[in-house]
């Protein structure tokens, strides 16, 4: 009986730590995604405003490039977080 209670307690501890770690990874990934997308939108808006002689719709390649870079940075950070 004593051995079973110790192993059950250890299993609960492992499950709780796994759950907390997974929750932390999920929340931090969501916060990073919001932060990175906000920064890319601000930078793209600044670039668009700096080219005042052309319409904003012509800056689509800049938007795509910034979106690709921020997605790659986010995926690299997520991979580092998961691997550690």
Short mmCIF file of C-alpha atoms in Angstrom, two decimals:
data_model
loop_
_atom_site.label_atom_id
_atom_site.label_comp_id
_atom_site.label_asym_id
_atom_site.label_seq_id
_atom_site.Cartn_x
_atom_site.Cartn_y
_atom_site.Cartn_z
CA UNK A 1 0.00 0.00 0.00
CA UNK A 2 2.81 2.41 0.91
CA UNK A 3 4.68 1.68 -2.34
CA UNK A 4 1.52 2.28 -4.38
CA UNK A 5 0.88 5.65 -2.71
CA UNK A 6 4.44 6.79 -3.42
CA UNK A 7 4.23 5.78 -7.09
CA UNK A 8 0.81 7.43 -7.44
CA UNK A 9 2.19 10.62 -5.89
CA UNK A 10 5.17 10.52 -8.26
CA UNK A 11 2.86 10.00 -11.24
CA UNK A 12 0.72 12.98 -10.18
CA UNK A 13 3.83 15.13 -9.82
CA UNK A 14 5.10 14.16 -13.28
CA UNK A 15 1.68 14.76 -14.83
CA UNK A 16 1.28 18.14 -13.11
CA UNK A 17 4.74 19.31 -14.14
CA UNK A 18 4.07 18.18 -17.73
CA UNK A 19 0.72 19.99 -17.72
CA UNK A 20 2.23 23.19 -16.30
CA UNK A 21 5.12 23.07 -18.78
CA UNK A 22 2.72 22.53 -21.71
CA UNK A 23 0.51 25.37 -20.52
CA UNK A 24 3.53 27.66 -20.23
CA UNK A 25 4.71 26.77 -23.75
CA UNK A 26 1.24 27.40 -25.17
CA UNK A 27 0.79 30.74 -23.42
CA UNK A 28 4.28 32.01 -24.18
CA UNK A 29 3.91 31.01 -27.84
CA UNK A 30 0.63 32.90 -28.05
CA UNK A 31 2.16 36.01 -26.45
CA UNK A 32 5.19 35.85 -28.74
CA UNK A 33 2.96 35.47 -31.78
CA UNK A 34 0.95 38.54 -30.82
CA UNK A 35 4.09 40.57 -30.05
CA UNK A 36 5.91 39.60 -33.27
CA UNK A 37 2.86 40.26 -35.44
CA UNK A 38 2.34 43.64 -33.76
CA UNK A 39 5.97 44.61 -34.39
CA UNK A 40 5.87 43.49 -38.03
CA UNK A 41 2.68 45.49 -38.60
CA UNK A 42 4.27 48.60 -37.05
CA UNK A 43 7.45 48.26 -39.13
CA UNK A 44 5.51 47.66 -42.35
CA UNK A 45 3.27 50.64 -41.62
CA UNK A 46 6.35 52.82 -41.01
CA UNK A 47 7.93 51.66 -44.28
CA UNK A 48 4.67 52.33 -46.09
CA UNK A 49 4.42 55.83 -44.64
CA UNK A 50 8.04 56.57 -45.53
CA UNK A 51 7.25 56.01 -49.23
CA UNK A 52 4.68 58.77 -49.44
CA UNK A 53 4.97 59.20 -53.23
CA UNK A 54 3.43 55.81 -54.05
CA UNK A 55 0.14 54.22 -52.96
CA UNK A 56 0.17 51.88 -50.00
CA UNK A 57 -1.10 48.94 -52.04
CA UNK A 58 2.17 48.74 -53.96
CA UNK A 59 4.06 47.68 -50.80
CA UNK A 60 2.67 44.17 -50.76
CA UNK A 61 6.13 42.58 -51.29
CA UNK A 62 7.36 44.43 -48.17
CA UNK A 63 4.42 43.03 -46.18
CA UNK A 64 5.11 39.52 -47.45
CA UNK A 65 8.82 39.74 -46.68
CA UNK A 66 8.21 41.04 -43.15
CA UNK A 67 5.58 38.40 -42.52
CA UNK A 68 7.93 35.65 -43.69
CA UNK A 69 10.81 36.91 -41.55
CA UNK A 70 8.67 37.22 -38.41
CA UNK A 71 7.19 33.76 -38.96
CA UNK A 72 10.67 32.26 -39.32
CA UNK A 73 11.89 34.02 -36.17
CA UNK A 74 8.84 32.83 -34.26
CA UNK A 75 9.33 29.24 -35.44
CA UNK A 76 13.00 29.34 -34.46
CA UNK A 77 12.14 30.62 -30.97
CA UNK A 78 9.43 27.99 -30.61
CA UNK A 79 11.86 25.24 -31.66
CA UNK A 80 14.41 26.44 -29.11
CA UNK A 81 11.78 26.50 -26.40
CA UNK A 82 10.54 23.00 -27.20
CA UNK A 83 14.04 21.51 -27.52
CA UNK A 84 15.12 22.92 -24.16
#
